[in-house]
Amino acid sequence: MAEAGMAESIRRGMADCSPAERKVARVLLSAYPSAGFETVARLAERASVSGPTVLRFVQRLGYRGFPDFQEALRRDLDERSASPLRIHQTQGPRDDDSATLRDRAAAISQHTLAQTFAEVSTHDLERCVELISQAPGSVLVAGGRYSGLLGRVLAQHLEQLRPRVRTLPEAPSARAALVGDLGRRDVLVLFDFRRYEEQTQRLAKAARARHAAVVLFTDIWLSPIASDADVVLTSETAAPSPFDALTPILALVETVVAGCFDRLGDAAVERMARADRTADDLGLY
């Protein structure tokens, strides 16, 4: 099973760092991964700390020294950009070739789900629910080639619970109009997973420039959008095939929907009831 990516490990470790070490972490995350390949002196200068502070930080992460940290960073980059074919080519032999497909898939899926929920931050999950359910403006949802499917699942559930929820359309003019209208009352929810998509990253930067909140669903290697996001929810990706698992992401989506339903309470129930009555009136079945 994959270990957490370095960017995610840095983000998680910030709580245990000194204020000076957190400055190093922020510089690394804001310019990940390039900042990690600079010299100790240059990284210290960018973070406005001393060289020994940089070294203490990488040692706190579990590395013997800065060269060890940079070697791990190179391995992390290989993982972040791995295609399904490369994943297949680099996977080791199965632990038990005699296991049936059912048993092998069940074991991997159970582990992936358990790890995802064990590692997700309760604070981030609650903050995500708060932002999405209580946004006084609009909630826009967008994703990539595959993750966009999960975005649509989230949006289709949320639109039953609260008004002004939209999946960002593919048509350029419609997409530009909605993003151009974003403001500090709105939330942009993005799905971005390894082999991260530049177009999705541009959406995050546009939202931040307009002071909208950004919620990110990503993997353990951490999309570059993480540095622009108010909330980051990560999921494990191990699957019985070379393709990254969607099940743990969907489980997080369903958890967020459950949280929004609870948070909205009677308002959500009343909205669902109105929708049912309108469907009956219009003969929509």
JSON list of N, CA and C in Angstrom, two decimals, residues 109-141:
[
{"chain": "A", "resi": 109, "resn": "SER", "atom": "N", "xyz": [-9.46, -2.92, -0.82]},
{"chain": "A", "resi": 109, "resn": "SER", "atom": "CA", "xyz": [-10.47, -1.87, -0.66]},
{"chain": "A", "resi": 109, "resn": "SER", "atom": "C", "xyz": [-10.73, -1.55, 0.81]},
{"chain": "A", "resi": 110, "resn": "GLN", "atom": "N", "xyz": [-10.80, -2.58, 1.63]},
{"chain": "A", "resi": 110, "resn": "GLN", "atom": "CA", "xyz": [-11.01, -2.36, 3.06]},
{"chain": "A", "resi": 110, "resn": "GLN", "atom": "C", "xyz": [-9.86, -1.59, 3.68]},
{"chain": "A", "resi": 111, "resn": "HIS", "atom": "N", "xyz": [-8.64, -1.95, 3.29]},
{"chain": "A", "resi": 111, "resn": "HIS", "atom": "CA", "xyz": [-7.47, -1.24, 3.82]},
{"chain": "A", "resi": 111, "resn": "HIS", "atom": "C", "xyz": [-7.47, 0.22, 3.36]},
{"chain": "A", "resi": 112, "resn": "THR", "atom": "N", "xyz": [-7.76, 0.44, 2.08]},
{"chain": "A", "resi": 112, "resn": "THR", "atom": "CA", "xyz": [-7.74, 1.79, 1.53]},
{"chain": "A", "resi": 112, "resn": "THR", "atom": "C", "xyz": [-8.78, 2.68, 2.20]},
{"chain": "A", "resi": 113, "resn": "LEU", "atom": "N", "xyz": [-9.97, 2.14, 2.40]},
{"chain": "A", "resi": 113, "resn": "LEU", "atom": "CA", "xyz": [-11.02, 2.90, 3.07]},
{"chain": "A", "resi": 113, "resn": "LEU", "atom": "C", "xyz": [-10.65, 3.21, 4.51]},
{"chain": "A", "resi": 114, "resn": "ALA", "atom": "N", "xyz": [-10.13, 2.19, 5.21]},
{"chain": "A", "resi": 114, "resn": "ALA", "atom": "CA", "xyz": [-9.77, 2.38, 6.61]},
{"chain": "A", "resi": 114, "resn": "ALA", "atom": "C", "xyz": [-8.67, 3.44, 6.74]},
{"chain": "A", "resi": 115, "resn": "GLN", "atom": "N", "xyz": [-7.68, 3.38, 5.87]},
{"chain": "A", "resi": 115, "resn": "GLN", "atom": "CA", "xyz": [-6.59, 4.36, 5.92]},
{"chain": "A", "resi": 115, "resn": "GLN", "atom": "C", "xyz": [-7.09, 5.77, 5.62]},
{"chain": "A", "resi": 116, "resn": "THR", "atom": "N", "xyz": [-7.97, 5.88, 4.64]},
{"chain": "A", "resi": 116, "resn": "THR", "atom": "CA", "xyz": [-8.50, 7.20, 4.28]},
{"chain": "A", "resi": 116, "resn": "THR", "atom": "C", "xyz": [-9.19, 7.84, 5.46]},
{"chain": "A", "resi": 117, "resn": "PHE", "atom": "N", "xyz": [-10.06, 7.10, 6.15]},
{"chain": "A", "resi": 117, "resn": "PHE", "atom": "CA", "xyz": [-10.80, 7.68, 7.27]},
{"chain": "A", "resi": 117, "resn": "PHE", "atom": "C", "xyz": [-9.93, 7.85, 8.50]},
{"chain": "A", "resi": 118, "resn": "ALA", "atom": "N", "xyz": [-8.90, 7.01, 8.64]},
{"chain": "A", "resi": 118, "resn": "ALA", "atom": "CA", "xyz": [-7.99, 7.16, 9.78]},
{"chain": "A", "resi": 118, "resn": "ALA", "atom": "C", "xyz": [-7.16, 8.43, 9.65]},
{"chain": "A", "resi": 119, "resn": "GLU", "atom": "N", "xyz": [-6.85, 8.81, 8.42]},
{"chain": "A", "resi": 119, "resn": "GLU", "atom": "CA", "xyz": [-5.94, 9.92, 8.21]},
{"chain": "A", "resi": 119, "resn": "GLU", "atom": "C", "xyz": [-6.62, 11.25, 7.92]},
{"chain": "A", "resi": 120, "resn": "VAL", "atom": "N", "xyz": [-7.92, 11.23, 7.58]},
{"chain": "A", "resi": 120, "resn": "VAL", "atom": "CA", "xyz": [-8.59, 12.50, 7.28]},
{"chain": "A", "resi": 120, "resn": "VAL", "atom": "C", "xyz": [-8.74, 13.29, 8.58]},
{"chain": "A", "resi": 121, "resn": "SER", "atom": "N", "xyz": [-8.49, 14.59, 8.48]},
{"chain": "A", "resi": 121, "resn": "SER", "atom": "CA", "xyz": [-8.58, 15.46, 9.64]},
{"chain": "A", "resi": 121, "resn": "SER", "atom": "C", "xyz": [-10.04, 15.74, 9.99]},
{"chain": "A", "resi": 122, "resn": "THR", "atom": "N", "xyz": [-10.40, 15.52, 11.26]},
{"chain": "A", "resi": 122, "resn": "THR", "atom": "CA", "xyz": [-11.76, 15.84, 11.71]},
{"chain": "A", "resi": 122, "resn": "THR", "atom": "C", "xyz": [-12.05, 17.32, 11.53]},
{"chain": "A", "resi": 123, "resn": "HIS", "atom": "N", "xyz": [-11.05, 18.14, 11.81]},
{"chain": "A", "resi": 123, "resn": "HIS", "atom": "CA", "xyz": [-11.21, 19.60, 11.66]},
{"chain": "A", "resi": 123, "resn": "HIS", "atom": "C", "xyz": [-11.49, 19.96, 10.20]},
{"chain": "A", "resi": 124, "resn": "ASP", "atom": "N", "xyz": [-10.70, 19.37, 9.28]},
{"chain": "A", "resi": 124, "resn": "ASP", "atom": "CA", "xyz": [-10.88, 19.68, 7.86]},
{"chain": "A", "resi": 124, "resn": "ASP", "atom": "C", "xyz": [-12.25, 19.20, 7.37]},
{"chain": "A", "resi": 125, "resn": "LEU", "atom": "N", "xyz": [-12.67, 18.03, 7.82]},
{"chain": "A", "resi": 125, "resn": "LEU", "atom": "CA", "xyz": [-13.96, 17.50, 7.41]},
{"chain": "A", "resi": 125, "resn": "LEU", "atom": "C", "xyz": [-15.09, 18.40, 7.89]},
{"chain": "A", "resi": 126, "resn": "GLU", "atom": "N", "xyz": [-15.03, 18.82, 9.14]},
{"chain": "A", "resi": 126, "resn": "GLU", "atom": "CA", "xyz": [-16.07, 19.70, 9.68]},
{"chain": "A", "resi": 126, "resn": "GLU", "atom": "C", "xyz": [-16.04, 21.07, 9.02]},
{"chain": "A", "resi": 127, "resn": "ARG", "atom": "N", "xyz": [-14.83, 21.56, 8.72]},
{"chain": "A", "resi": 127, "resn": "ARG", "atom": "CA", "xyz": [-14.72, 22.85, 8.04]},
{"chain": "A", "resi": 127, "resn": "ARG", "atom": "C", "xyz": [-15.29, 22.77, 6.62]},
{"chain": "A", "resi": 128, "resn": "CYS", "atom": "N", "xyz": [-15.05, 21.65, 5.95]},
{"chain": "A", "resi": 128, "resn": "CYS", "atom": "CA", "xyz": [-15.61, 21.43, 4.61]},
{"chain": "A", "resi": 128, "resn": "CYS", "atom": "C", "xyz": [-17.13, 21.48, 4.64]},
{"chain": "A", "resi": 129, "resn": "VAL", "atom": "N", "xyz": [-17.72, 20.76, 5.58]},
{"chain": "A", "resi": 129, "resn": "VAL", "atom": "CA", "xyz": [-19.18, 20.75, 5.73]},
{"chain": "A", "resi": 129, "resn": "VAL", "atom": "C", "xyz": [-19.70, 22.15, 6.01]},
{"chain": "A", "resi": 130, "resn": "GLU", "atom": "N", "xyz": [-19.02, 22.87, 6.88]},
{"chain": "A", "resi": 130, "resn": "GLU", "atom": "CA", "xyz": [-19.45, 24.23, 7.23]},
{"chain": "A", "resi": 130, "resn": "GLU", "atom": "C", "xyz": [-19.42, 25.15, 6.02]},
{"chain": "A", "resi": 131, "resn": "LEU", "atom": "N", "xyz": [-18.33, 25.12, 5.27]},
{"chain": "A", "resi": 131, "resn": "LEU", "atom": "CA", "xyz": [-18.20, 25.99, 4.11]},
{"chain": "A", "resi": 131, "resn": "LEU", "atom": "C", "xyz": [-19.28, 25.70, 3.07]},
{"chain": "A", "resi": 132, "resn": "ILE", "atom": "N", "xyz": [-19.46, 24.42, 2.76]},
{"chain": "A", "resi": 132, "resn": "ILE", "atom": "CA", "xyz": [-20.40, 24.05, 1.70]},
{"chain": "A", "resi": 132, "resn": "ILE", "atom": "C", "xyz": [-21.84, 24.29, 2.11]},
{"chain": "A", "resi": 133, "resn": "SER", "atom": "N", "xyz": [-22.19, 23.91, 3.33]},
{"chain": "A", "resi": 133, "resn": "SER", "atom": "CA", "xyz": [-23.60, 24.02, 3.75]},
{"chain": "A", "resi": 133, "resn": "SER", "atom": "C", "xyz": [-24.01, 25.44, 4.07]},
{"chain": "A", "resi": 134, "resn": "GLN", "atom": "N", "xyz": [-23.06, 26.26, 4.53]},
{"chain": "A", "resi": 134, "resn": "GLN", "atom": "CA", "xyz": [-23.42, 27.59, 5.01]},
{"chain": "A", "resi": 134, "resn": "GLN", "atom": "C", "xyz": [-23.01, 28.72, 4.07]},
{"chain": "A", "resi": 135, "resn": "ALA", "atom": "N", "xyz": [-22.43, 28.41, 2.93]},
{"chain": "A", "resi": 135, "resn": "ALA", "atom": "CA", "xyz": [-22.03, 29.46, 1.99]},
{"chain": "A", "resi": 135, "resn": "ALA", "atom": "C", "xyz": [-23.25, 30.31, 1.63]},
{"chain": "A", "resi": 136, "resn": "PRO", "atom": "N", "xyz": [-23.19, 31.64, 1.85]},
{"chain": "A", "resi": 136, "resn": "PRO", "atom": "CA", "xyz": [-24.35, 32.48, 1.51]},
{"chain": "A", "resi": 136, "resn": "PRO", "atom": "C", "xyz": [-24.52, 32.68, 0.02]},
{"chain": "A", "resi": 137, "resn": "GLY", "atom": "N", "xyz": [-23.49, 32.39, -0.76]},
{"chain": "A", "resi": 137, "resn": "GLY", "atom": "CA", "xyz": [-23.57, 32.54, -2.21]},
{"chain": "A", "resi": 137, "resn": "GLY", "atom": "C", "xyz": [-23.73, 31.19, -2.90]},
{"chain": "A", "resi": 138, "resn": "SER", "atom": "N", "xyz": [-22.92, 30.96, -3.92]},
{"chain": "A", "resi": 138, "resn": "SER", "atom": "CA", "xyz": [-23.02, 29.75, -4.73]},
{"chain": "A", "resi": 138, "resn": "SER", "atom": "C", "xyz": [-21.96, 28.73, -4.33]},
{"chain": "A", "resi": 139, "resn": "VAL", "atom": "N", "xyz": [-22.25, 27.46, -4.63]},
{"chain": "A", "resi": 139, "resn": "VAL", "atom": "CA", "xyz": [-21.27, 26.38, -4.51]},
{"chain": "A", "resi": 139, "resn": "VAL", "atom": "C", "xyz": [-21.05, 25.83, -5.92]},
{"chain": "A", "resi": 140, "resn": "LEU", "atom": "N", "xyz": [-19.84, 26.02, -6.46]},
{"chain": "A", "resi": 140, "resn": "LEU", "atom": "CA", "xyz": [-19.49, 25.49, -7.77]},
{"chain": "A", "resi": 140, "resn": "LEU", "atom": "C", "xyz": [-18.60, 24.27, -7.59]},
{"chain": "A", "resi": 141, "resn": "VAL", "atom": "N", "xyz": [-18.79, 23.26, -8.43]},
{"chain": "A", "resi": 141, "resn": "VAL", "atom": "CA", "xyz": [-18.04, 22.01, -8.31]},
{"chain": "A", "resi": 141, "resn": "VAL", "atom": "C", "xyz": [-17.41, 21.68, -9.65]}
]
